[in-house]
Amino acid sequence: MLFKISLSNIRKSLRDYTIYFFTLIIGVAIFYVFNAIGTQTAFLKVSESTREIIDILKTLLSGMSIFVSFILGLLIVYASRFLMKRRNNEFALYMLLGMGKAKISAILLIETMIIGIASLVCGLLIGTGLSQVMSALVVNLFDADMTAYRFTISGEAIIKTIIFFSIMYAVVMVFNSIVISKCKLINLIQSGRRSEKIKMKNPWLCTFVFIAATALLIWAYLTVNSETIFAKSMNLMIICIIAGAVATLLIFWSVSGLILRLVMSVKKLYFKSLNSFTFRQISSKINTMVVSMTLICLMLFVTIGTLSTAFSIRTSMNDSLKTLCNADAEFFGDNIDAKEDFDVVERFRKNGFDPVKYFDEYVTVSSNGLSNISIRDTMGEVADTNDSILITALMDMQEEVISLSEYNKAAEFLGNPTFTLDEDQYIIVCDMPTVDEMRNAALSTGTKITVNGHELSPKYKNVQEGYLIISAQHMNVGLIVVPDSVAEGFTATRSYLLGNYPEGDKETIRRTDEALINEYNSKIQGNYEQFVGNDKGLYVGLDTHLMISDSSIGLGAMATFLGLYLGIVFLISSAAVLALKELSETIDSIGRYDMIRKLGADEKEISRSLFAQTGIFFLIPMVLAVIHSVFGIKFAQNLLRAAGISNSISSLVATAIIILVIYGGYFIVTYLCSKSMIKERK
Amino acid sequence: MELLKIENIEKYYGNKSSLTKALDDVSFTVNKGEFVAIMGASGSGKTTLLNCISTIDRVTAGHIYLEDTDITKLKGKELNKFRRDKLGFIFQDFNLLDTLTAYENIALSLSIQKTPAKKIETAVTTVAEQLGITDVLKKYPYQMSGGQKQRVASARAIVTSPKIVLADEPTGALDSKSSKMLLERFNYLNQEHDTTIMMVTHDSFSASYASRVIFIKDGKLFNEISRGNSSRKEFFDKIIDVVTLLGGDVSDAL
């Protein structure tokens, strides 16, 4: 009997439950998809280092799953409490008929169970389907072969999903029982009758609060984006974040009071068609959910920030690989004890290792790292004006000086621009974002430097793009290129060997790469003491394109997965709360729409009013979140720039598309559900 | 002058196996400037009749003419236009929008008609004066008494100057004092402003304010009496007589 009641209840209130159910299914599916990534990647043919990154990724994803389940749990509790409130009259009827609270709890228990099981089954089915699509993304992100793909179902992820969601549903059941056991019949009966009280906030107070909140927000934006924020303590940043959150709350509070006043003051607008009704509805909705709106706005902000930053890291990594890593392998040696010109290849050969035999083409370059010219010298007058921690740390480092012909040799090999110089000129090659700003400041004033007794002035007012060490990021802090005649006086203390393997397919290149690394490790790194000999300050190193790309691809993939996971969960949570609220408001307003219809309003006007209500309701938190994001992303950019990562338009576009699809999807479903609710019933 | 003409209308509910005739061949006319009450027991079909006239429901057979328009032939947009331009509604449960103030509730029916904002203000204040609700215009429905709410609803119904005001048990939810006040306002509107009113009620006292009372029993026209020159008290007694004649449960409604 109880089971029958539960089942028919669900069927009856299917409309109320649509969004709830929809959200649960998405939640289950997402949870499964991200936890199944481990299984999905198991069959991929990837290198050792990538495998390690995948393992780290798995651990991070399952750690994040706990956080995600916490968020989803909160959402489910919120949603179920919300749906229960709608049914107070029904519970009152049960109690009036003499049904005990235990039995009502039992009905709810069965309902939650039915919904739980149904959502798990549907969610897992959709999840398995989605995770096959995810496979394509996995293969793409890890740059693996698509040929190895096969249909996978992760038993581990299924069990994990079931356990986590069972716990969440259990919490909901306990919560519902507590609510039922505490409620009083009189409150249940009267719940529907209480008509809403409309309080108009004091407009002057609202205006004042709005201005104050805006000012606070601007302060937080500016502080967070100021050059010095990294130099100052962490506390300031936390204060900014709190200030931003408080300002958001105050803005919603004041806007809910102001928006109506504003529209009301424009009589032509307010008394046009259904506008008075529309704006009253909107304002009462915002009024009752200032806190939820704030949370939703902040969650949307986090979503935008996370997604765009994650995508930026990935695209930036991939782009950098194309421009900053144009050699298959590079040996680098620095010998500060060098008595004569240091040549890393010669040194290797002496120790029975000939790296050149692996290469189809190669070039060796040497430079001087003991120029006795510090960065402070090249900065000239600008030196004392900086307040960047990074540059302060670099100040006393010695500049690396290279002759024009040597540099051009390397640049040609790496596909970088080559240069010409007059006898009294120099160029600085540098690509690290924060450093090149300082250097540009110094160069534009024409700072002169003295190298080996020759006074040189800058050829360009800016630093030039280029590098000697292959990497995935902009890491070149500076290289001074001088005319050959000037460099003659130096002993070469640094030496580079850049090489490309013979052309071949991926497999062959990977084998060559492994063979090179193995021989280098056994003959040089394995006998390092013997290799160094008397030159205690000797340092050598090896970077290969594959090593760099593996780790940067891994990092990019990791960022993408974590960003997507967190971003999507936040996005559906906030959209679901908005949708639930909007739908329940619509149910409450059905009578109002009937009334308006009787007054002779066209169906079109009614739909337009509903569209405006739903649209503005969804738009308001999004608009503020976007404004937050403009500054938030700028901040993230500053943060990432130090790591040589720049934000790209494509990552913003990708973020916008994801948000548009999910958030927009919720909006459309909500609008259509609401529309069918207020349809004229015959 | 004939304003509303009802011609042999029928309304059936249900299916072949169990057919209910809510209205069975009803015909009558209402002249311009009349205040007509329709009386009958619950289930007699009076509300169905009102719903058919107000185009909320459709007749099964027959015609209803308002001026020269056959409103049973109207569809979709024309129906909405007809409703908002020609009719005014007053309901038993007021049906005010609880999120709007009294002023805005009254203004809403004008703004749905696309009346320019400038004209709305004068129209609303005028009608508020007529109904004695000027001092509650800024209040919300929850801040008003039942009588005030019903007068606001009445103001909303007449502010658009409709051809006919349809009132469905307007005093149903009011105490006797508020009822009396409302009915006196109806009378005033009817006599001073020539408003045509058609009111459905099962209350003889309310009906006695009308100039004519039409009785309905089991979906059919039973009787109709006019007030003529008699006083309200005399008219009330006449109504009571007919109600007694109607017999059965109608007298319960007294």
CSV table of C-alpha atoms in Angstrom, one decimal, chain A residues 327-506:
chain,number,residue,atom,x,y,z
A,327,ALA,CA,64.7,20.1,-31.7
A,328,ASP,CA,64.3,16.4,-31.0
A,329,ALA,CA,67.0,16.4,-28.3
A,330,GLU,CA,69.4,18.9,-26.7
A,331,PHE,CA,72.4,18.4,-24.5
A,332,PHE,CA,73.5,21.3,-22.4
A,333,GLY,CA,76.7,21.7,-20.5
A,334,ASP,CA,78.0,24.4,-18.1
A,335,ASN,CA,81.5,24.3,-16.9
A,336,ILE,CA,82.4,27.2,-14.7
A,337,ASP,CA,85.9,25.8,-14.2
A,338,ALA,CA,86.7,25.8,-17.9
A,339,LYS,CA,90.2,26.8,-18.6
A,340,GLU,CA,89.7,26.6,-22.4
A,341,ASP,CA,86.7,26.6,-24.6
A,342,PHE,CA,84.3,24.0,-23.3
A,343,ASP,CA,82.6,21.6,-25.8
A,344,VAL,CA,80.1,19.2,-24.4
A,345,VAL,CA,80.3,16.8,-27.4
A,346,GLU,CA,84.0,16.5,-27.0
A,347,ARG,CA,83.7,15.8,-23.4
A,348,PHE,CA,81.1,13.1,-24.0
A,349,ARG,CA,83.3,11.4,-26.6
A,350,LYS,CA,86.2,11.3,-24.1
A,351,ASN,CA,83.9,9.3,-21.9
A,352,GLY,CA,82.9,6.9,-24.6
A,353,PHE,CA,79.6,8.4,-25.5
A,354,ASP,CA,78.9,9.8,-28.9
A,355,PRO,CA,75.5,11.4,-29.0
A,356,VAL,CA,75.9,12.7,-32.5
A,357,LYS,CA,75.4,9.2,-34.0
A,358,TYR,CA,71.7,9.3,-33.0
A,359,PHE,CA,71.1,12.5,-35.0
A,360,ASP,CA,70.4,13.1,-38.6
A,361,GLU,CA,71.3,16.7,-38.3
A,362,TYR,CA,72.8,18.6,-35.4
A,363,VAL,CA,74.5,21.8,-34.4
A,364,THR,CA,76.7,22.8,-31.5
A,365,VAL,CA,76.7,26.2,-30.0
A,366,SER,CA,78.8,27.7,-27.3
A,367,SER,CA,78.4,30.8,-25.1
A,368,ASN,CA,79.9,32.4,-22.0
A,369,GLY,CA,78.1,32.3,-18.7
A,370,LEU,CA,80.8,34.2,-16.7
A,371,SER,CA,80.6,37.5,-18.4
A,372,ASN,CA,80.9,39.5,-15.1
A,373,ILE,CA,77.9,41.5,-16.3
A,374,SER,CA,75.0,41.2,-13.9
A,375,ILE,CA,71.4,41.6,-14.8
A,376,ARG,CA,71.5,44.8,-12.7
A,377,ASP,CA,74.1,46.2,-15.1
A,378,THR,CA,71.9,45.6,-18.2
A,379,MET,CA,68.9,47.0,-16.4
A,380,GLY,CA,70.6,50.4,-16.1
A,381,GLU,CA,68.4,53.0,-14.4
A,382,VAL,CA,65.4,50.7,-14.4
A,383,ALA,CA,67.1,48.3,-11.9
A,384,ASP,CA,65.9,50.1,-8.8
A,385,THR,CA,62.3,50.7,-9.9
A,386,ASN,CA,61.2,47.1,-9.9
A,387,ASP,CA,59.2,45.5,-7.1
A,388,SER,CA,58.9,42.0,-8.6
A,389,ILE,CA,60.2,39.2,-6.4
A,390,LEU,CA,61.2,37.2,-9.4
A,391,ILE,CA,63.4,40.0,-10.9
A,392,THR,CA,64.9,40.9,-7.5
A,393,ALA,CA,66.0,37.3,-7.2
A,394,LEU,CA,67.6,37.5,-10.7
A,395,MET,CA,69.3,40.8,-10.2
A,396,ASP,CA,72.7,39.5,-9.3
A,397,MET,CA,72.8,36.7,-11.7
A,398,GLN,CA,75.4,36.9,-14.4
A,399,GLU,CA,74.2,37.4,-17.9
A,400,GLU,CA,74.9,34.8,-20.6
A,401,VAL,CA,76.8,36.3,-23.5
A,402,ILE,CA,76.9,34.7,-27.0
A,403,SER,CA,78.5,35.7,-30.2
A,404,LEU,CA,76.2,36.7,-33.1
A,405,SER,CA,77.4,33.8,-35.4
A,406,GLU,CA,76.9,31.2,-32.7
A,407,TYR,CA,73.5,32.5,-31.9
A,408,ASN,CA,72.5,32.6,-35.5
A,409,LYS,CA,73.6,29.0,-36.0
A,410,ALA,CA,71.3,27.9,-33.2
A,411,ALA,CA,68.5,30.2,-34.3
A,412,GLU,CA,68.6,28.8,-37.8
A,413,PHE,CA,68.4,25.2,-36.5
A,414,LEU,CA,65.5,26.1,-34.2
A,415,GLY,CA,63.7,28.1,-36.8
A,416,ASN,CA,64.0,31.3,-34.9
A,417,PRO,CA,64.8,34.7,-36.5
A,418,THR,CA,68.5,35.4,-37.1
A,419,PHE,CA,70.1,38.8,-36.6
A,420,THR,CA,72.8,41.2,-37.9
A,421,LEU,CA,74.8,43.6,-35.7
A,422,ASP,CA,77.0,46.6,-36.1
A,423,GLU,CA,80.3,46.5,-34.2
A,424,ASP,CA,78.9,48.6,-31.3
A,425,GLN,CA,75.5,47.0,-30.9
A,426,TYR,CA,73.9,44.3,-28.8
A,427,ILE,CA,70.6,42.4,-28.7
A,428,ILE,CA,68.9,40.8,-25.8
A,429,VAL,CA,67.0,37.6,-26.6
A,430,CYS,CA,64.4,36.8,-23.9
A,431,ASP,CA,60.9,35.3,-23.9
A,432,MET,CA,59.9,35.2,-20.2
A,433,PRO,CA,56.9,37.5,-19.8
A,434,THR,CA,57.6,39.3,-16.6
A,435,VAL,CA,61.3,39.6,-17.3
A,436,ASP,CA,61.0,41.0,-20.8
A,437,GLU,CA,58.9,43.9,-19.5
A,438,MET,CA,61.7,45.0,-17.3
A,439,ARG,CA,64.2,44.4,-20.0
A,440,ASN,CA,62.2,46.4,-22.5
A,441,ALA,CA,62.0,49.3,-20.1
A,442,ALA,CA,65.8,49.2,-19.9
A,443,LEU,CA,66.3,48.8,-23.6
A,444,SER,CA,64.0,51.6,-24.6
A,445,THR,CA,66.2,54.1,-22.6
A,446,GLY,CA,69.1,52.8,-24.6
A,447,THR,CA,71.0,51.4,-21.7
A,448,LYS,CA,74.6,50.9,-22.6
A,449,ILE,CA,76.7,47.9,-21.5
A,450,THR,CA,80.4,47.2,-21.5
A,451,VAL,CA,81.5,43.8,-22.7
A,452,ASN,CA,85.2,43.0,-22.8
A,453,GLY,CA,86.0,46.7,-22.8
A,454,HIS,CA,83.7,47.4,-25.8
A,455,GLU,CA,80.9,49.8,-25.1
A,456,LEU,CA,77.7,48.6,-26.8
A,457,SER,CA,74.3,50.1,-27.2
A,458,PRO,CA,71.1,48.2,-27.9
A,459,LYS,CA,70.1,47.6,-31.5
A,460,TYR,CA,66.4,47.2,-30.7
A,461,LYS,CA,64.2,48.9,-28.1
A,462,ASN,CA,62.7,45.6,-27.3
A,463,VAL,CA,63.9,42.1,-26.4
A,464,GLN,CA,63.8,39.6,-29.3
A,465,GLU,CA,62.0,36.3,-29.3
A,466,GLY,CA,64.3,33.3,-29.1
A,467,TYR,CA,65.8,30.6,-26.9
A,468,LEU,CA,68.7,28.2,-26.7
A,469,ILE,CA,67.1,25.6,-24.4
A,470,ILE,CA,64.1,23.7,-25.6
A,471,SER,CA,61.2,23.7,-23.2
A,472,ALA,CA,57.4,23.8,-23.1
A,473,GLN,CA,57.2,27.2,-21.5
A,474,HIS,CA,58.7,30.6,-22.0
A,475,MET,CA,61.6,30.2,-19.7
A,476,ASN,CA,64.5,32.2,-21.3
A,477,VAL,CA,65.3,35.0,-18.9
A,478,GLY,CA,67.8,36.6,-21.2
A,479,LEU,CA,70.7,36.1,-23.5
A,480,ILE,CA,73.0,38.9,-24.7
A,481,VAL,CA,74.0,38.6,-28.3
A,482,VAL,CA,77.2,40.6,-29.2
A,483,PRO,CA,79.2,41.0,-32.4
A,484,ASP,CA,81.7,38.2,-32.9
A,485,SER,CA,84.7,40.5,-32.5
A,486,VAL,CA,83.5,41.5,-29.0
A,487,ALA,CA,82.9,37.8,-28.0
A,488,GLU,CA,86.4,36.8,-29.1
A,489,GLY,CA,87.9,37.6,-25.7
A,490,PHE,CA,85.7,35.1,-23.8
A,491,THR,CA,86.3,31.5,-23.0
A,492,ALA,CA,83.3,29.4,-23.9
A,493,THR,CA,81.9,28.0,-20.6
A,494,ARG,CA,78.6,26.8,-21.9
A,495,SER,CA,78.0,24.4,-24.7
A,496,TYR,CA,74.8,23.2,-26.4
A,497,LEU,CA,74.2,20.3,-28.8
A,498,LEU,CA,70.9,20.5,-30.7
A,499,GLY,CA,70.0,17.5,-32.8
A,500,ASN,CA,67.2,16.0,-34.8
A,501,TYR,CA,66.6,12.2,-35.2
A,502,PRO,CA,66.3,10.7,-38.6
A,503,GLU,CA,62.8,10.9,-39.9
A,504,GLY,CA,60.5,8.0,-39.1
A,505,ASP,CA,57.2,7.1,-37.7
A,506,LYS,CA,56.2,7.8,-34.1
